[in-house]
Coordinates of C-alpha atoms and ligand atoms in Angstrom, one line a residue:
M1 CA 59.3 76.2 -77.8
A2 CA 57.9 73.5 -75.4
E3 CA 61.1 71.3 -75.8
K4 CA 63.4 74.3 -75.4
S5 CA 61.7 75.3 -72.2
R6 CA 61.9 71.8 -70.8
R7 CA 65.6 71.6 -71.5
A8 CA 66.2 74.9 -69.8
F9 CA 64.2 73.6 -66.9
L10 CA 66.3 70.5 -66.6
K11 CA 69.5 72.5 -66.9
E12 CA 68.6 74.3 -63.7
G13 CA 68.8 71.0 -62.0
V14 CA 65.3 70.9 -60.6
A15 CA 64.6 67.2 -60.3
A16 CA 60.9 67.0 -59.5
L17 CA 58.7 67.6 -62.4
A18 CA 55.8 68.0 -60.0
A19 CA 54.9 71.7 -59.7
A20 CA 57.2 72.5 -62.5
T21 CA 56.6 75.7 -64.5
F22 CA 57.1 75.2 -68.2
V23 CA 55.6 76.2 -71.5
P24 CA 53.6 73.3 -72.8
K25 CA 52.7 73.0 -76.4
V26 CA 49.0 73.6 -75.9
V27 CA 47.0 73.1 -79.0
Y28 CA 43.9 75.2 -78.9
A29 CA 40.7 75.1 -81.0
K30 CA 41.4 76.3 -84.6
G31 CA 44.9 74.9 -84.3
Q32 CA 46.4 78.0 -82.6
T33 CA 49.5 77.4 -80.6
E34 CA 49.5 79.7 -77.7
A35 CA 52.9 78.6 -76.4
D36 CA 54.7 81.5 -78.1
K37 CA 52.5 84.0 -76.5
H38 CA 52.0 82.9 -72.9
S39 CA 53.7 81.0 -70.1
F40 CA 51.4 78.9 -68.0
S41 CA 52.2 77.2 -64.7
V42 CA 51.2 73.6 -65.5
T43 CA 51.0 71.0 -62.7
P44 CA 51.4 67.3 -63.6
A45 CA 48.4 66.0 -61.8
G46 CA 47.7 62.3 -62.6
N47 CA 48.5 59.3 -64.7
Y48 CA 45.7 57.0 -65.8
D49 CA 45.0 54.1 -68.1
V50 CA 42.0 55.9 -69.6
I51 CA 40.9 59.5 -69.5
V52 CA 37.3 60.3 -70.5
C53 CA 36.7 63.9 -71.5
G54 CA 33.0 65.0 -71.0
G55 CA 30.5 63.5 -68.5
G56 CA 27.4 63.4 -70.6
P57 CA 25.4 60.3 -71.5
A58 CA 28.2 58.9 -73.6
G59 CA 30.9 60.0 -71.1
F60 CA 29.8 58.7 -67.8
I61 CA 28.8 55.4 -69.3
A62 CA 32.2 55.2 -71.1
A63 CA 34.0 55.9 -67.8
T64 CA 31.9 53.3 -66.0
A65 CA 32.6 50.7 -68.7
A66 CA 36.4 51.4 -68.8
A67 CA 36.6 51.1 -65.0
R68 CA 34.4 48.0 -65.0
Q69 CA 36.8 46.4 -67.5
G70 CA 39.7 47.1 -65.1
A71 CA 41.2 50.4 -66.4
K72 CA 42.3 53.1 -64.0
T73 CA 40.0 55.8 -65.3
A74 CA 39.5 59.5 -64.8
L75 CA 36.4 61.5 -66.0
I76 CA 36.7 65.2 -66.7
E77 CA 33.6 67.4 -66.7
K78 CA 33.2 71.1 -67.0
Y79 CA 30.1 71.3 -64.8
G80 CA 29.7 70.1 -61.2
F81 CA 27.4 67.2 -62.2
L82 CA 27.1 64.5 -64.8
G83 CA 24.5 64.0 -67.5
G84 CA 25.4 66.4 -70.3
M85 CA 22.3 67.5 -72.2
A86 CA 20.1 65.5 -69.8
T87 CA 20.9 67.6 -66.8
A88 CA 22.7 70.7 -68.3
G89 CA 20.2 71.0 -71.1
F90 CA 17.0 69.7 -69.4
V91 CA 16.6 67.4 -72.4
T92 CA 14.0 64.8 -71.6
P93 CA 13.1 62.0 -72.3
L94 CA 16.1 59.8 -72.7
S95 CA 15.3 58.2 -76.1
V96 CA 15.0 55.2 -76.9
F97 CA 16.0 51.9 -75.4
A98 CA 13.5 49.5 -77.0
F99 CA 11.7 48.6 -80.2
K100 CA 8.2 47.2 -79.9
G101 CA 8.8 46.3 -76.3
D102 CA 12.1 44.6 -76.9
L103 CA 15.3 46.1 -75.5
V104 CA 17.7 47.4 -78.1
I105 CA 20.2 49.4 -76.0
G106 CA 21.2 47.1 -73.1
G107 CA 24.1 46.6 -70.7
I108 CA 25.4 49.5 -68.5
P109 CA 23.0 52.1 -70.1
W110 CA 20.0 50.0 -69.2
D111 CA 21.5 49.2 -65.7
F112 CA 21.6 53.0 -65.2
V113 CA 17.9 53.4 -66.3
K114 CA 16.7 50.6 -64.0
R115 CA 18.7 51.9 -61.1
L116 CA 17.3 55.4 -61.6
E117 CA 13.8 53.9 -61.8
A118 CA 14.5 52.1 -58.5
M119 CA 15.5 55.4 -56.9
G120 CA 12.1 56.9 -58.0
G121 CA 13.8 59.0 -60.7
A122 CA 12.7 57.4 -63.9
F123 CA 9.4 56.6 -65.6
I124 CA 9.9 54.1 -68.5
E125 CA 7.4 54.6 -71.3
W126 CA 6.9 51.3 -73.0
P127 CA 6.9 50.0 -75.8
K128 CA 9.7 52.3 -76.9
A129 CA 11.3 52.7 -73.5
N130 CA 11.6 56.5 -73.7
V131 CA 12.7 57.4 -70.2
D132 CA 11.2 60.4 -68.4
F133 CA 13.4 61.4 -65.4
D134 CA 14.0 63.6 -62.5
V135 CA 17.0 65.8 -63.3
E136 CA 18.4 65.9 -59.7
L137 CA 18.1 62.1 -59.2
Y138 CA 19.7 61.5 -62.6
K139 CA 22.8 63.5 -61.4
L140 CA 22.9 61.5 -58.1
C141 CA 22.5 58.1 -59.8
A142 CA 25.1 58.8 -62.5
Q143 CA 27.7 59.9 -59.9
R144 CA 27.1 56.9 -57.7
M145 CA 27.5 54.6 -60.7
V146 CA 30.8 56.2 -61.7
L147 CA 32.3 56.5 -58.2
E148 CA 31.3 52.9 -57.2
N149 CA 33.3 51.7 -60.2
G150 CA 36.4 53.5 -58.9
V151 CA 36.5 56.3 -61.5
S152 CA 38.3 59.4 -60.5
M153 CA 36.0 62.4 -61.1
L154 CA 37.4 65.8 -61.9
M155 CA 34.4 68.1 -61.9
H156 CA 34.4 71.8 -62.6
T157 CA 37.3 71.0 -64.9
S158 CA 37.5 72.0 -68.5
L159 CA 39.6 70.3 -71.2
I160 CA 41.7 73.1 -72.8
G161 CA 44.4 71.4 -74.8
C162 CA 46.5 68.4 -75.5
E163 CA 50.1 67.6 -76.2
M164 CA 50.8 65.3 -79.2
D165 CA 53.5 62.9 -80.1
G166 CA 52.8 62.6 -83.8
K167 CA 49.2 61.4 -83.8
R168 CA 49.4 59.9 -80.3
I169 CA 47.9 62.1 -77.5
R170 CA 50.6 62.3 -74.8
K171 CA 48.6 64.3 -72.3
V172 CA 45.7 66.6 -71.9
F173 CA 45.6 70.0 -70.2
V174 CA 42.7 70.9 -68.0
E175 CA 41.8 74.0 -66.2
N176 CA 40.1 74.2 -62.8
K177 CA 40.5 76.1 -59.5
N178 CA 43.8 74.2 -58.9
G179 CA 45.1 76.0 -62.0
I180 CA 46.2 74.3 -65.2
E181 CA 46.9 70.7 -64.8
A182 CA 48.4 68.1 -67.1
L183 CA 47.0 64.5 -67.1
T184 CA 48.5 61.6 -68.9
A185 CA 46.8 58.4 -70.0
K186 CA 47.4 55.5 -72.3
V187 CA 44.0 56.0 -74.1
F188 CA 41.7 59.0 -74.3
I189 CA 38.0 59.0 -75.0
D190 CA 36.3 62.2 -76.4
T191 CA 32.7 62.5 -75.1
T192 CA 32.5 66.3 -75.2
G193 CA 29.6 66.2 -77.6
D194 CA 31.5 68.8 -79.7
G195 CA 34.5 66.6 -80.3
D196 CA 36.8 69.0 -78.5
L197 CA 39.6 66.6 -77.9
A198 CA 39.6 65.1 -81.4
H199 CA 39.6 68.6 -82.8
M200 CA 42.5 69.7 -80.6
A201 CA 44.4 66.6 -81.6
G202 CA 43.9 67.4 -85.3
V203 CA 41.4 64.6 -86.3
P204 CA 39.7 65.6 -89.5
M205 CA 36.1 66.6 -89.1
Q206 CA 33.1 65.9 -91.3
K207 CA 32.6 68.6 -93.9
N208 CA 29.5 70.7 -93.7
P209 CA 29.4 72.4 -97.2
D210 CA 26.1 74.2 -96.8
G211 CA 26.9 75.3 -93.2
E212 CA 23.5 74.0 -92.1
L213 CA 23.4 72.7 -88.5
Q214 CA 20.3 71.7 -86.5
P215 CA 19.3 74.6 -84.3
A216 CA 20.0 75.0 -80.6
S217 CA 17.1 75.0 -78.2
F218 CA 17.1 76.4 -74.6
C219 CA 14.9 74.2 -72.5
F220 CA 13.3 75.3 -69.3
I221 CA 11.0 74.1 -66.5
L222 CA 7.5 75.6 -66.2
S223 CA 5.8 75.1 -62.9
D224 CA 2.2 75.6 -61.8
V225 CA 1.1 74.1 -65.1
D226 CA -2.2 72.1 -65.0
T227 CA -0.6 68.8 -65.7
E228 CA -3.8 67.0 -64.9
S229 CA -5.6 68.7 -67.9
D230 CA -6.5 66.7 -71.1
L231 CA -4.2 69.0 -73.1
L232 CA -1.1 68.1 -71.0
K233 CA -1.9 64.5 -70.4
K234 CA -2.1 63.9 -74.1
C235 CA 1.3 65.4 -75.0
M236 CA 3.5 64.8 -72.0
Y237 CA 4.5 61.3 -73.0
H238 CA 6.4 59.9 -76.0
N239 CA 5.1 56.3 -76.3
G240 CA 2.6 57.3 -79.0
I241 CA -0.3 55.8 -77.1
N242 CA -2.2 59.1 -76.6
G243 CA -1.2 60.6 -79.9
P244 CA 1.8 62.8 -80.8
S245 CA 4.1 64.2 -78.2
Q246 CA 4.3 67.4 -80.0
C247 CA 1.5 69.6 -78.5
R248 CA -0.5 70.3 -81.7
P249 CA -3.2 72.7 -80.2
V250 CA -0.5 75.0 -78.9
R251 CA 1.5 74.8 -82.1
E252 CA -1.6 75.6 -84.2
K253 CA -2.4 78.6 -82.1
L254 CA 1.1 80.0 -82.2
M255 CA 1.2 79.5 -86.0
K256 CA -2.0 81.5 -86.3
L257 CA -0.7 84.3 -84.1
K258 CA 2.5 84.4 -86.2
E259 CA 0.6 84.5 -89.5
A260 CA -1.5 87.3 -88.0
G261 CA 1.7 89.3 -87.6
E262 CA 2.4 88.8 -83.9
D263 CA 6.1 89.0 -83.0
I264 CA 6.7 85.3 -82.4
P265 CA 10.2 83.9 -82.6
D266 CA 11.0 80.7 -84.5
F267 CA 10.0 77.7 -82.5
G268 CA 9.9 73.9 -82.6
G269 CA 7.2 71.5 -81.3
P270 CA 6.4 72.6 -78.7
W271 CA 7.0 69.6 -76.4
F272 CA 6.0 69.7 -72.7
N273 CA 7.9 66.8 -71.2
N274 CA 7.2 64.8 -68.1
V275 CA 9.7 65.5 -65.2
L276 CA 7.9 63.3 -62.7
H277 CA 6.5 66.2 -60.7
K278 CA 2.9 67.3 -60.7
G279 CA 2.5 70.8 -62.0
S280 CA 6.0 70.9 -63.7
V281 CA 7.0 70.2 -67.3
A282 CA 10.3 70.6 -69.2
V283 CA 9.6 72.8 -72.2
N284 CA 11.3 72.4 -75.6
I285 CA 10.0 75.2 -77.8
T286 CA 12.8 77.8 -78.5
R287 CA 15.1 77.4 -81.5
I288 CA 17.9 79.4 -83.1
A289 CA 20.6 78.8 -85.7
T290 CA 24.0 78.8 -84.1
N291 CA 27.4 77.2 -84.0
S292 CA 28.1 76.0 -80.4
C293 CA 31.9 75.8 -81.2
D294 CA 32.0 79.6 -81.8
N295 CA 32.0 81.2 -78.4
R296 CA 30.7 84.6 -79.5
D297 CA 28.0 83.2 -81.8
F298 CA 26.8 80.8 -79.1
T299 CA 26.7 83.6 -76.5
R300 CA 24.6 85.7 -78.8
A301 CA 22.3 82.8 -79.5
E302 CA 21.9 81.9 -75.8
C303 CA 21.1 85.5 -74.8
Q304 CA 18.4 85.6 -77.5
L305 CA 16.9 82.3 -76.5
R306 CA 16.7 83.4 -72.8
E307 CA 14.6 86.3 -74.0
D308 CA 12.5 83.9 -76.1
I309 CA 11.9 81.6 -73.1
F310 CA 10.1 84.5 -71.3
K311 CA 8.2 85.6 -74.4
F312 CA 6.8 82.1 -75.0
T313 CA 5.9 81.8 -71.3
D314 CA 3.8 85.0 -71.6
L315 CA 2.2 83.7 -74.7
L316 CA 1.3 80.4 -73.0
K317 CA -0.1 82.2 -69.9
K318 CA -2.2 84.6 -72.1
N319 CA -3.6 82.0 -74.5
F320 CA -4.1 78.7 -72.6
K321 CA -6.0 78.2 -69.4
E322 CA -3.7 75.2 -68.6
F323 CA -0.7 77.6 -68.3
K324 CA -2.5 80.6 -66.8
D325 CA -0.6 80.4 -63.5
C326 CA 2.7 79.1 -64.8
Y327 CA 6.1 80.5 -64.2
V328 CA 9.7 79.7 -65.2
S329 CA 11.1 77.8 -62.2
A330 CA 14.4 77.0 -63.9
C331 CA 16.2 77.6 -67.2
A332 CA 18.7 74.8 -68.1
P333 CA 22.3 75.6 -67.3
Q334 CA 22.9 76.0 -71.0
A335 CA 21.1 76.0 -74.3
G336 CA 20.9 72.5 -75.8
I337 CA 23.0 71.6 -78.8
R338 CA 21.8 69.1 -81.4
E339 CA 24.7 69.2 -83.9
S340 CA 28.3 70.4 -84.1
R341 CA 31.5 68.6 -84.9
R342 CA 31.8 64.9 -85.9
I343 CA 35.0 63.1 -86.7
V344 CA 35.9 61.5 -90.0
G345 CA 36.2 58.0 -88.7
V346 CA 37.6 54.8 -90.2
H347 CA 34.0 54.3 -91.2
T348 CA 31.2 56.9 -91.6
V349 CA 27.7 55.6 -90.9
T350 CA 25.5 56.8 -93.8
A351 CA 21.7 57.2 -93.8
E352 CA 21.4 54.5 -96.4
E353 CA 23.2 51.9 -94.2
Y354 CA 21.3 53.2 -91.2
V355 CA 17.7 53.0 -92.4
N356 CA 18.4 49.6 -94.0
A357 CA 19.8 48.3 -90.6
Y358 CA 23.0 47.3 -92.3
H359 CA 24.8 44.8 -90.0
Y360 CA 28.6 45.4 -89.7
E361 CA 31.0 42.7 -88.6
D362 CA 32.1 45.1 -85.8
S363 CA 28.6 46.3 -84.8
I364 CA 28.9 47.5 -81.2
S365 CA 25.7 49.5 -80.6
R366 CA 22.3 50.2 -82.0
G367 CA 19.8 53.0 -82.8
I368 CA 16.1 53.1 -83.3
H369 CA 15.0 56.8 -82.8
P370 CA 13.6 58.3 -86.0
I371 CA 15.9 60.3 -88.2
D372 CA 14.8 63.7 -86.8
I373 CA 16.0 66.9 -88.4
H374 CA 14.9 70.2 -87.1
A375 CA 15.2 73.1 -89.5
S376 CA 17.7 75.7 -88.2
K377 CA 15.3 78.5 -89.2
G378 CA 11.5 78.5 -89.1
T379 CA 9.3 76.0 -87.4
S380 CA 9.6 72.8 -89.5
Q381 CA 11.0 69.3 -88.7
T382 CA 11.7 66.3 -90.9
R383 CA 11.2 62.8 -89.4
I384 CA 11.8 59.4 -90.9
D385 CA 10.7 56.5 -88.8
L386 CA 12.9 53.4 -88.8
K387 CA 11.3 50.0 -89.6
Q388 CA 13.9 48.1 -87.6
P389 CA 16.8 48.9 -85.2
A390 CA 20.0 50.1 -86.9
Y391 CA 23.6 49.3 -86.0
V392 CA 26.8 51.3 -85.3
P393 CA 30.2 49.8 -86.2
Y394 CA 33.2 50.2 -83.9
R395 CA 35.1 51.9 -86.8
A396 CA 32.8 54.9 -86.4
L397 CA 34.4 55.6 -83.0
I398 CA 38.0 55.7 -84.2
A399 CA 39.9 57.9 -86.7
A400 CA 42.6 56.4 -88.9
D401 CA 46.1 56.8 -87.5
F402 CA 45.2 58.2 -84.1
P403 CA 46.3 55.2 -82.0
N404 CA 45.0 56.1 -78.6
L405 CA 41.8 58.1 -79.2
L406 CA 38.2 57.0 -79.2
V407 CA 35.1 59.1 -79.5
A408 CA 31.6 58.3 -78.4
G409 CA 28.2 60.0 -78.4
R410 CA 27.2 62.9 -80.7
C411 CA 30.6 63.3 -82.3
I412 CA 31.1 59.9 -83.8
S413 CA 31.6 59.4 -87.5
T414 CA 28.2 59.7 -89.2
D415 CA 26.6 61.7 -92.0
R416 CA 24.1 64.4 -91.0
Q417 CA 21.0 62.1 -91.5
A418 CA 22.3 59.2 -89.4
L419 CA 23.4 61.6 -86.7
A420 CA 19.8 62.9 -86.6
S421 CA 18.9 59.6 -85.1
L422 CA 22.1 58.5 -83.3
R423 CA 22.3 61.8 -81.4
V424 CA 19.7 60.6 -78.9
Q425 CA 20.8 59.7 -75.4
G426 CA 20.2 56.0 -75.5
S427 CA 22.4 55.6 -78.6
C428 CA 25.0 57.9 -77.1
M429 CA 25.2 55.7 -74.0
G430 CA 25.5 52.7 -76.3
T431 CA 28.5 54.0 -78.1
G432 CA 29.9 55.3 -74.8
Q433 CA 29.7 51.7 -73.4
A434 CA 31.6 50.3 -76.4
A435 CA 34.3 53.1 -76.3
G436 CA 34.9 52.5 -72.6
A437 CA 35.3 48.7 -73.0
A438 CA 37.5 49.2 -76.1
A439 CA 39.7 51.7 -74.4
A440 CA 40.4 49.2 -71.5
M441 CA 41.1 46.5 -74.0
S442 CA 43.6 48.7 -75.8
V443 CA 45.4 49.5 -72.5
Q444 CA 45.5 45.8 -71.5
S445 CA 46.7 44.5 -74.9
G446 CA 49.0 47.4 -75.6
K447 CA 47.4 47.6 -79.1
A448 CA 46.3 50.7 -80.9
V449 CA 42.6 51.3 -80.8
Q450 CA 42.5 50.4 -84.5
N451 CA 44.0 46.9 -83.8
I452 CA 42.0 45.6 -80.9
N453 CA 40.1 42.4 -81.3
T454 CA 36.5 43.5 -82.1
D455 CA 35.1 40.0 -81.6
A456 CA 36.4 40.0 -78.1
L457 CA 34.9 43.5 -77.6
V458 CA 31.5 42.4 -78.8
S459 CA 31.7 39.4 -76.4
I460 CA 32.3 41.7 -73.5
L461 CA 29.4 44.0 -74.5
K462 CA 27.1 41.0 -74.9
K463 CA 28.1 39.7 -71.5
W464 CA 27.1 43.1 -70.0
G465 CA 23.7 42.8 -71.8
A466 CA 24.2 44.8 -75.0
V467 CA 21.8 43.6 -77.7
L468 CA 23.9 43.1 -80.8
Ligands
FAD1 C1 16.7 70.6 -77.6 C2 17.2 69.2 -77.7 C3 16.3 68.2 -77.6 C4 16.7 66.8 -77.7 N1 15.7 65.9 -77.6 C5 16.2 64.6 -77.3 C6 15.2 63.6 -76.9 O1 14.0 63.9 -76.8 N2 15.7 62.4 -76.5 C7 17.0 62.2 -76.5 O2 17.4 61.1 -76.1 N3 17.9 63.1 -77.0 C8 17.5 64.3 -77.3 N4 18.4 65.2 -77.7 C9 19.8 64.8 -78.0 C10 20.7 64.5 -76.8 O3 20.4 65.3 -75.7 C11 22.2 64.8 -77.1 O4 22.5 64.5 -78.5 C12 23.1 63.9 -76.2 O5 22.9 64.3 -74.9 C13 24.5 63.9 -76.6 O6 25.2 63.1 -75.7 P1 26.8 63.3 -75.6 O7 27.2 62.5 -74.3 O8 27.4 63.0 -76.9 O9 27.1 64.9 -75.3 P2 26.5 65.9 -74.2 O10 25.2 65.4 -73.7 O11 26.6 67.2 -74.9 O12 27.6 65.8 -73.1 C14 28.9 66.3 -73.3 C15 29.5 66.5 -71.9 O13 30.8 67.0 -72.0 C16 31.0 68.2 -71.2 N5 32.0 69.0 -71.9 C17 31.9 69.5 -73.2 N6 33.1 70.1 -73.5 C18 33.9 70.0 -72.4 C19 35.2 70.4 -72.2 N7 35.9 71.1 -73.1 N8 35.8 70.1 -71.0 C20 35.1 69.4 -70.1 N9 33.8 68.9 -70.3 C21 33.2 69.2 -71.4 C22 29.7 68.8 -71.2 O14 29.5 69.7 -70.0 C23 28.7 67.6 -71.1 O15 28.5 67.2 -69.8 C24 18.1 66.5 -77.7 C25 19.0 67.6 -77.8 C26 18.6 68.9 -77.8 C27 19.6 70.0 -77.8

């Protein structure tokens, strides 16, 4: 249908492809081809070396890295700001950049943290270097970094499809107030968290036989909290110095109320996280089983979680003097997603490799956060602390046979257990940095992403400060 329409278009003798109306072969989620049903006006709107889809921790670092390495780069983001779960999910802190005081995730991710700190927007909790941050300064710092490196930003722009030439992505289709636009690039990076582009392109995804996914949690800011109280001072930080970050007294009270028959929804933690402003904390307490890649299911879950936010706020006000005056000053723009699609890569990182810190010859990033699995139902959580920092191979960022696609962040090729550590933001930034540099190398060498020189990639990453 796509080819036929293009031929018809050419027959009419219209020379300029710009502003053409044709029926693209748009591949939607679940492999539907809508081309037979609808005609869209698609505007060719740009040609790049590298297009990065998704401006979260993995994506804005990947775009910065690709541009720094000389690639003409565009970054597509559905919100009007960068940061992904950090800013759209109020997920704090950024975990973790160091092990026993030594940096593990270095290079552009750490440059970002230091720059945010210099702006007054970050508090680095040593020795693990968990990073508490100001959400608004994070957005500003990330956008400055991306723009200064010459990246073209397309905000308020959703990836909606792609056109394939065999297993090569020819172009992506995006939707924004300009309409539907087609963008071409030599290499694409999927940093959507949910692996949207890889899915649309037909990359096989990790199987999930029992259907179990870590739950979503809708985080929110509570203000007029007594953050100077002992209760809050002890649990607002994640460096382990003042005890666990999970607020045990609140957890125990909520469990008792639940056991006594009070209508208390499933919850995790709770965690009351530092947002650098006296009287305010980012709260991570709600939890629900859902699939973020199913629009109706995610809508249902998010509506329920919004109810739960206000229920938990009332419970805190009633039961704890430290929260008696508190109010919800902001709900995150969306509920936070811990787990969804992951590609089947050339190599899948397993928990066994991960906990044993297996070193691959193409190691391009690290992880040190505990394996941290939240039960999708109930209140439990399983944690396995790592004894040493783990490694991530380049081969986990690429699928076999897809010559111009890389993924980074939450959707790389891991098993569920390894993901439960690698999903944290420092690690996502680390794989983003590697994907960006690798994409630029692929463009410059004209080689498929499977064939780039990984020794040269590692050299570039080390030159930037990566600790490999
Ligand atoms: C409740 C909760 C608590 C967590 N706790 C911590 C913690 O304490 N420390 C920590 O470091 N990590 C934590 N995490 C994990 C971490 O936040 C995420 O795993 C991480 O942000 C993933 O990064 P990413 O860049 O892969 O994806 P995301 O952060 O999800 O970013 C993806 C970006 O792509 C954009 N996007 C998605 N689809 C499209 C599309 N079709 N078109 C255009 N743009 C699109 C999104 O808007 C977003 O900006 C937590 C997560 C949750 C949900």
